[in-house]
PDB file of C-alpha atoms in Angstrom:
ATOM      1  CA  UNK A 267      -0.170   0.003  -0.157  1.00  0.00           C
ATOM      2  CA  UNK A 268       1.604   2.876  -0.988  1.00  0.00           C
ATOM      3  CA  UNK A 269       0.959   6.245   1.396  1.00  0.00           C
ATOM      4  CA  UNK A 270      -1.439   7.980  -0.879  1.00  0.00           C
ATOM      5  CA  UNK A 271      -4.016   4.663  -0.668  1.00  0.00           C
ATOM      6  CA  UNK A 272      -3.208   4.339   3.359  1.00  0.00           C
ATOM      7  CA  UNK A 273      -6.470   4.990   4.787  1.00  0.00           C
ATOM      8  CA  UNK A 274      -4.302   5.186   8.246  1.00  0.00           C
ATOM      9  CA  UNK A 275      -2.523   7.841   7.344  1.00  0.00           C
ATOM     10  CA  UNK A 276      -3.464  10.350   9.791  1.00  0.00           C
ATOM     11  CA  UNK A 277      -4.867  13.319   7.734  1.00  0.00           C
ATOM     12  CA  UNK A 278      -7.560  10.973   6.068  1.00  0.00           C
ATOM     13  CA  UNK A 279      -8.458  10.042   9.345  1.00  0.00           C
ATOM     14  CA  UNK A 280      -9.118  13.834  11.061  1.00  0.00           C
ATOM     15  CA  UNK A 281     -11.960  13.972  10.831  1.00  0.00           C
ATOM     16  CA  UNK A 282     -12.954  10.666   9.470  1.00  0.00           C
ATOM     17  CA  UNK A 283     -16.124   8.796  11.238  1.00  0.00           C
ATOM     18  CA  UNK A 284     -16.056   5.053  11.895  1.00  0.00           C
ATOM     19  CA  UNK A 285     -18.123   2.235  13.311  1.00  0.00           C
ATOM     20  CA  UNK A 286     -20.849   4.852  12.409  1.00  0.00           C
ATOM     21  CA  UNK A 287     -20.240   6.421  15.663  1.00  0.00           C
ATOM     22  CA  UNK A 288     -16.298   7.825  16.578  1.00  0.00           C
ATOM     23  CA  UNK A 289     -15.704  10.289  14.998  1.00  0.00           C
ATOM     24  CA  UNK A 290     -11.345  10.824  14.819  1.00  0.00           C
ATOM     25  CA  UNK A 291     -10.228  14.128  16.534  1.00  0.00           C
ATOM     26  CA  UNK A 292      -6.607  14.107  17.222  1.00  0.00           C
ATOM     27  CA  UNK A 293      -2.971  11.402  17.236  1.00  0.00           C
ATOM     28  CA  UNK A 294      -2.659  10.790  20.251  1.00  0.00           C
ATOM     29  CA  UNK A 295       0.614   8.507  20.081  1.00  0.00           C
ATOM     30  CA  UNK A 296       1.538   5.648  18.075  1.00  0.00           C
ATOM     31  CA  UNK A 297       3.853   2.322  17.509  1.00  0.00           C
ATOM     32  CA  UNK A 298       4.619  -0.367  16.316  1.00  0.00           C
ATOM     33  CA  UNK A 299       1.585  -2.248  15.387  1.00  0.00           C
ATOM     34  CA  UNK A 300      -0.509   1.306  14.605  1.00  0.00           C
ATOM     35  CA  UNK A 301      -1.552   4.308  15.806  1.00  0.00           C
ATOM     36  CA  UNK A 302      -3.964   5.844  18.943  1.00  0.00           C
ATOM     37  CA  UNK A 303      -6.380   8.720  18.541  1.00  0.00           C
ATOM     38  CA  UNK A 304      -8.518  10.580  20.779  1.00  0.00           C
ATOM     39  CA  UNK A 305     -12.350  10.534  19.201  1.00  0.00           C
ATOM     40  CA  UNK A 306     -15.719  11.265  19.979  1.00  0.00           C
ATOM     41  CA  UNK A 307     -18.703   9.281  20.309  1.00  0.00           C
ATOM     42  CA  UNK A 308     -21.091  10.762  17.643  1.00  0.00           C
ATOM     43  CA  UNK A 309     -24.633  10.274  19.772  1.00  0.00           C
ATOM     44  CA  UNK A 310     -22.557  10.051  22.941  1.00  0.00           C
ATOM     45  CA  UNK A 311     -20.661  13.047  23.231  1.00  0.00           C
ATOM     46  CA  UNK A 312     -18.046  10.989  25.072  1.00  0.00           C
ATOM     47  CA  UNK A 313     -14.549  11.469  24.131  1.00  0.00           C
ATOM     48  CA  UNK A 314     -13.419   7.571  23.346  1.00  0.00           C
ATOM     49  CA  UNK A 315      -9.453   5.927  21.901  1.00  0.00           C
ATOM     50  CA  UNK A 316      -8.939   4.478  19.190  1.00  0.00           C
ATOM     51  CA  UNK A 317      -6.025   2.331  18.180  1.00  0.00           C
ATOM     52  CA  UNK A 318      -6.270   2.138  14.077  1.00  0.00           C
ATOM     53  CA  UNK A 319      -3.606  -1.131  13.088  1.00  0.00           C
ATOM     54  CA  UNK A 320      -1.192  -0.287  10.602  1.00  0.00           C
ATOM     55  CA  UNK A 321      -2.344  -2.133   7.343  1.00  0.00           C
ATOM     56  CA  UNK A 322       0.841  -4.241   7.128  1.00  0.00           C
ATOM     57  CA  UNK A 323      -0.205  -5.619  10.270  1.00  0.00           C
ATOM     58  CA  UNK A 324      -4.385  -5.868   9.823  1.00  0.00           C
ATOM     59  CA  UNK A 325      -4.027  -7.154   6.328  1.00  0.00           C
ATOM     60  CA  UNK A 326      -2.409 -10.556   8.439  1.00  0.00           C
ATOM     61  CA  UNK A 327      -5.258 -13.338   9.060  1.00  0.00           C
ATOM     62  CA  UNK A 328      -4.046 -15.118  11.648  1.00  0.00           C
ATOM     63  CA  UNK A 329      -3.388 -11.519  13.326  1.00  0.00           C
ATOM     64  CA  UNK A 330      -6.950  -9.998  12.798  1.00  0.00           C
ATOM     65  CA  UNK A 331      -8.250 -13.134  14.341  1.00  0.00           C
ATOM     66  CA  UNK A 332      -6.469 -13.251  17.384  1.00  0.00           C
ATOM     67  CA  UNK A 333      -6.496  -9.075  17.691  1.00  0.00           C
ATOM     68  CA  UNK A 334     -10.452  -9.886  17.118  1.00  0.00           C
ATOM     69  CA  UNK A 335     -10.584 -12.932  20.205  1.00  0.00           C
ATOM     70  CA  UNK A 336      -8.529 -10.907  22.578  1.00  0.00           C
ATOM     71  CA  UNK A 337     -10.918  -7.655  21.952  1.00  0.00           C
ATOM     72  CA  UNK A 338     -13.221 -10.184  23.155  1.00  0.00           C
ATOM     73  CA  UNK A 339     -11.590 -10.992  25.627  1.00  0.00           C
ATOM     74  CA  UNK A 340     -11.037  -7.831  27.245  1.00  0.00           C
ATOM     75  CA  UNK A 341     -14.008  -6.234  26.828  1.00  0.00           C
ATOM     76  CA  UNK A 342     -15.558  -8.477  29.189  1.00  0.00           C
ATOM     77  CA  UNK A 343     -12.802  -7.405  31.615  1.00  0.00           C
ATOM     78  CA  UNK A 344     -13.209  -4.492  34.344  1.00  0.00           C
ATOM     79  CA  UNK A 345     -10.659  -3.847  36.693  1.00  0.00           C
ATOM     80  CA  UNK A 346      -9.199  -0.368  37.740  1.00  0.00           C
ATOM     81  CA  UNK A 347      -5.739  -0.821  36.362  1.00  0.00           C
ATOM     82  CA  UNK A 348      -7.266  -1.966  32.660  1.00  0.00           C
ATOM     83  CA  UNK A 349      -8.057   0.147  30.464  1.00  0.00           C
ATOM     84  CA  UNK A 350     -11.896  -0.944  29.304  1.00  0.00           C
ATOM     85  CA  UNK A 351     -12.261  -2.134  25.329  1.00  0.00           C
ATOM     86  CA  UNK A 352     -15.453  -1.172  24.471  1.00  0.00           C
ATOM     87  CA  UNK A 353     -15.835  -1.915  20.243  1.00  0.00           C
ATOM     88  CA  UNK A 354     -13.854  -3.405  17.876  1.00  0.00           C
ATOM     89  CA  UNK A 355     -13.923  -3.769  13.542  1.00  0.00           C
ATOM     90  CA  UNK A 356     -13.197  -3.679  10.619  1.00  0.00           C
ATOM     91  CA  UNK A 357     -14.217  -1.085   7.870  1.00  0.00           C
ATOM     92  CA  UNK A 358     -14.754  -1.380   4.057  1.00  0.00           C
ATOM     93  CA  UNK A 359     -11.522  -0.081   3.486  1.00  0.00           C
ATOM     94  CA  UNK A 360      -9.404  -2.915   5.230  1.00  0.00           C
ATOM     95  CA  UNK A 361      -9.301  -0.456   8.659  1.00  0.00           C
ATOM     96  CA  UNK A 362      -8.869  -2.421  11.099  1.00  0.00           C
ATOM     97  CA  UNK A 363     -10.218  -0.538  14.749  1.00  0.00           C
ATOM     98  CA  UNK A 364     -10.440  -1.360  18.385  1.00  0.00           C
ATOM     99  CA  UNK A 365     -12.344   1.509  20.611  1.00  0.00           C
ATOM    100  CA  UNK A 366     -11.053   1.316  24.469  1.00  0.00           C
ATOM    101  CA  UNK A 367     -11.995   4.156  26.849  1.00  0.00           C
ATOM    102  CA  UNK A 368     -10.037   7.466  27.105  1.00  0.00           C
ATOM    103  CA  UNK A 369      -8.141   8.250  30.348  1.00  0.00           C
ATOM    104  CA  UNK A 370      -6.278  11.287  30.673  1.00  0.00           C
ATOM    105  CA  UNK A 371      -2.988  11.243  32.630  1.00  0.00           C
ATOM    106  CA  UNK A 372       0.146   9.596  32.239  1.00  0.00           C
ATOM    107  CA  UNK A 373       1.633   6.629  30.591  1.00  0.00           C
ATOM    108  CA  UNK A 374       4.520   4.418  32.409  1.00  0.00           C
ATOM    109  CA  UNK A 375       7.095   6.093  30.572  1.00  0.00           C
ATOM    110  CA  UNK A 376       5.743   9.661  31.000  1.00  0.00           C
ATOM    111  CA  UNK A 377       6.189   9.050  34.595  1.00  0.00           C
ATOM    112  CA  UNK A 378       9.524   7.260  34.472  1.00  0.00           C
ATOM    113  CA  UNK A 379      10.945  10.724  32.693  1.00  0.00           C
ATOM    114  CA  UNK A 380       9.048  12.685  34.593  1.00  0.00           C
ATOM    115  CA  UNK A 381       9.920  11.310  37.998  1.00  0.00           C
ATOM    116  CA  UNK A 382      12.892   9.496  37.670  1.00  0.00           C
ATOM    117  CA  UNK A 383      14.549   8.423  40.030  1.00  0.00           C
ATOM    118  CA  UNK A 384      11.679   6.741  41.482  1.00  0.00           C
ATOM    119  CA  UNK A 385      11.117   5.922  45.380  1.00  0.00           C
ATOM    120  CA  UNK A 386      11.088   3.012  46.593  1.00  0.00           C
ATOM    121  CA  UNK A 387       7.854   3.722  47.539  1.00  0.00           C
ATOM    122  CA  UNK A 388       6.560   5.072  44.242  1.00  0.00           C
ATOM    123  CA  UNK A 389       8.226   2.140  42.072  1.00  0.00           C
ATOM    124  CA  UNK A 390       5.940  -0.121  44.855  1.00  0.00           C
ATOM    125  CA  UNK A 391       2.797   1.088  44.226  1.00  0.00           C
ATOM    126  CA  UNK A 392       3.681   1.353  40.557  1.00  0.00           C
ATOM    127  CA  UNK A 393       4.143  -2.969  40.605  1.00  0.00           C
ATOM    128  CA  UNK A 394       1.163  -3.484  42.717  1.00  0.00           C
ATOM    129  CA  UNK A 395      -1.302  -1.898  40.284  1.00  0.00           C
ATOM    130  CA  UNK A 396       0.409  -4.188  37.424  1.00  0.00           C
ATOM    131  CA  UNK A 397       0.163  -7.302  39.960  1.00  0.00           C
ATOM    132  CA  UNK A 398      -3.281  -6.182  40.281  1.00  0.00           C
ATOM    133  CA  UNK A 399      -4.134  -5.859  36.993  1.00  0.00           C
ATOM    134  CA  UNK A 400      -1.971  -9.415  35.659  1.00  0.00           C
ATOM    135  CA  UNK A 401      -3.468 -11.167  39.045  1.00  0.00           C
ATOM    136  CA  UNK A 402      -7.006 -10.624  38.313  1.00  0.00           C
ATOM    137  CA  UNK A 403      -6.622 -11.728  34.145  1.00  0.00           C
ATOM    138  CA  UNK A 404      -5.797 -14.974  35.794  1.00  0.00           C
TER     139      UNK A 404
END
């Protein structure tokens, strides 16, 4: 896919409505597998986070199957230390997306960059939260 035909290029996604109800408003992060946007649920007016899979990843049928299976499992999981998955799907042009609750705040990398070196108490707090999430998933 060329950059001009890539449905995930940022310029083409801003303002686009996906899943017939989520309007993409802002790029907020990205990684190897895709980008994350802040979007607005058009009916409710609430913010959500939308993860858009890169076409190179989304075209892999095994990955897509695993992605959907994990999205379904994650949508049933509710825990204070975990972002809630609310929806997922694929658009007609192949765009694969995951809708999650939108949380304002800092991610772990930002905390490490801003607060390094961390106090022993802060490290224990962070690791306890991670451990609680992992234990709840078992």
